[in-house]
CSV table of C-alpha atoms in Angstrom, one decimal:
chain,number,residue,atom,x,y,z
A,1,MET,CA,31.1,117.9,96.1
A,2,THR,CA,33.7,116.4,98.4
A,3,ILE,CA,34.3,112.8,99.5
A,4,THR,CA,36.6,112.0,102.3
A,5,SER,CA,37.4,108.7,104.0
A,6,GLN,CA,38.8,107.9,107.4
A,7,PRO,CA,39.7,104.5,108.8
A,8,SER,CA,38.9,103.8,112.5
A,9,ALA,CA,41.9,103.5,114.8
A,10,ASP,CA,41.9,99.7,114.6
A,11,GLY,CA,41.4,99.7,110.8
A,12,ARG,CA,38.3,97.6,111.0
A,13,GLU,CA,35.9,100.3,109.8
A,14,LEU,CA,36.1,102.9,107.0
A,15,THR,CA,33.9,105.9,107.2
A,16,ILE,CA,33.2,107.7,103.9
A,17,VAL,CA,31.7,111.2,104.2
A,18,ILE,CA,29.8,112.6,101.2
A,19,ASN,CA,29.1,116.4,101.0
A,20,GLY,CA,27.2,118.0,98.2
A,21,ARG,CA,25.8,116.5,95.0
A,22,PHE,CA,26.4,112.7,94.9
A,23,ASP,CA,26.1,111.7,91.2
A,24,PHE,CA,28.2,110.2,88.4
A,25,ASN,CA,30.7,113.0,88.6
A,26,ALA,CA,31.7,111.6,92.0
A,27,HIS,CA,32.3,108.1,90.7
A,28,GLN,CA,36.2,108.2,90.7
A,29,ALA,CA,36.5,110.0,94.0
A,30,PHE,CA,34.0,107.5,95.6
A,31,ARG,CA,35.9,104.5,94.2
A,32,GLU,CA,39.2,105.9,95.4
A,33,ALA,CA,37.7,106.4,98.9
A,34,TYR,CA,37.0,102.8,99.4
A,35,LEU,CA,39.9,101.3,97.5
A,36,ARG,CA,42.4,102.7,99.9
A,37,SER,CA,45.4,100.3,100.0
A,38,ASP,CA,46.3,101.2,103.6
A,39,VAL,CA,43.2,99.5,105.1
A,40,GLN,CA,41.2,96.3,104.8
A,41,PRO,CA,38.0,97.2,106.7
A,42,GLN,CA,35.3,94.8,107.8
A,43,ARG,CA,32.7,97.5,107.8
A,44,TYR,CA,32.0,100.5,105.7
A,45,VAL,CA,30.0,103.5,106.9
A,46,LEU,CA,28.7,106.1,104.5
A,47,ASP,CA,27.8,109.4,106.2
A,48,LEU,CA,25.3,111.0,103.9
A,49,GLN,CA,24.4,113.9,106.1
A,50,GLY,CA,26.0,116.5,103.7
A,51,ALA,CA,24.6,114.8,100.6
A,52,ASN,CA,21.9,117.1,99.2
A,53,TYR,CA,21.3,115.2,96.0
A,54,LEU,CA,21.6,111.6,94.8
A,55,ASP,CA,21.0,110.3,91.3
A,56,SER,CA,20.5,106.8,89.9
A,57,SER,CA,24.1,106.3,89.0
A,58,VAL,CA,24.9,106.3,92.8
A,59,LEU,CA,22.8,103.2,93.1
A,60,GLY,CA,25.2,101.5,90.8
A,61,MET,CA,28.2,102.9,92.7
A,62,LEU,CA,26.8,101.6,96.0
A,63,LEU,CA,26.4,98.1,94.4
A,64,LEU,CA,30.0,98.2,93.3
A,65,LEU,CA,31.1,99.0,96.8
A,66,ARG,CA,28.9,96.1,98.0
A,67,ASP,CA,30.7,93.8,95.6
A,68,HIS,CA,34.1,95.0,96.8
A,69,ALA,CA,33.1,94.6,100.4
A,70,GLY,CA,32.0,91.0,100.0
A,71,CYS,CA,28.6,90.9,98.4
A,72,ASP,CA,26.1,89.2,100.7
A,73,GLU,CA,28.7,89.2,103.5
A,74,ALA,CA,29.2,93.0,103.2
A,75,ASP,CA,28.6,95.2,106.2
A,76,ILE,CA,27.7,98.6,104.8
A,77,ARG,CA,25.8,101.3,106.7
A,78,LEU,CA,24.2,104.3,105.1
A,79,LEU,CA,23.8,106.9,107.8
A,80,ASN,CA,22.2,110.4,108.2
A,81,CYS,CA,20.2,110.2,105.0
A,82,ASN,CA,17.9,113.2,104.4
A,83,PRO,CA,14.3,112.3,103.5
A,84,ASP,CA,14.8,112.6,99.7
A,85,VAL,CA,17.9,110.4,99.7
A,86,ARG,CA,16.1,107.9,102.0
A,87,ARG,CA,13.1,107.8,99.7
A,88,ILE,CA,15.3,107.0,96.7
A,89,LEU,CA,17.0,104.2,98.6
A,90,GLN,CA,13.7,102.8,99.8
A,91,VAL,CA,12.1,102.9,96.4
A,92,SER,CA,15.1,101.0,95.0
A,93,ASN,CA,14.7,98.4,97.8
A,94,PHE,CA,18.3,99.1,99.0
A,95,GLU,CA,17.2,98.5,102.7
A,96,LYS,CA,17.5,94.8,101.8
A,97,LEU,CA,21.1,95.2,100.8
A,98,PHE,CA,22.4,97.9,103.2
A,99,VAL,CA,21.7,99.1,106.8
A,100,ILE,CA,20.0,102.5,106.4
A,101,ALA,CA,19.8,104.6,109.5
């Protein structure tokens, strides 16, 4: 599992790329990816194309990101979800909290 983050050129967007198993073992790396002190993004993009597994602990981690990003004002997009990941997010009603594309 690898997690990388890259701010946009203007610093307004932070893209976090997840590869491999996305589970509780990724908690610290995921947190560090969005708590970067060098950027204050207005939008977060999680690219889940390389995520081949997602467990229930990730739902909690996504909620922590949402709190960090401004709760109801947060702009967080979950992109490139495979069908299994998308199904977990839909069953959990996360499409009401995040943009899932």
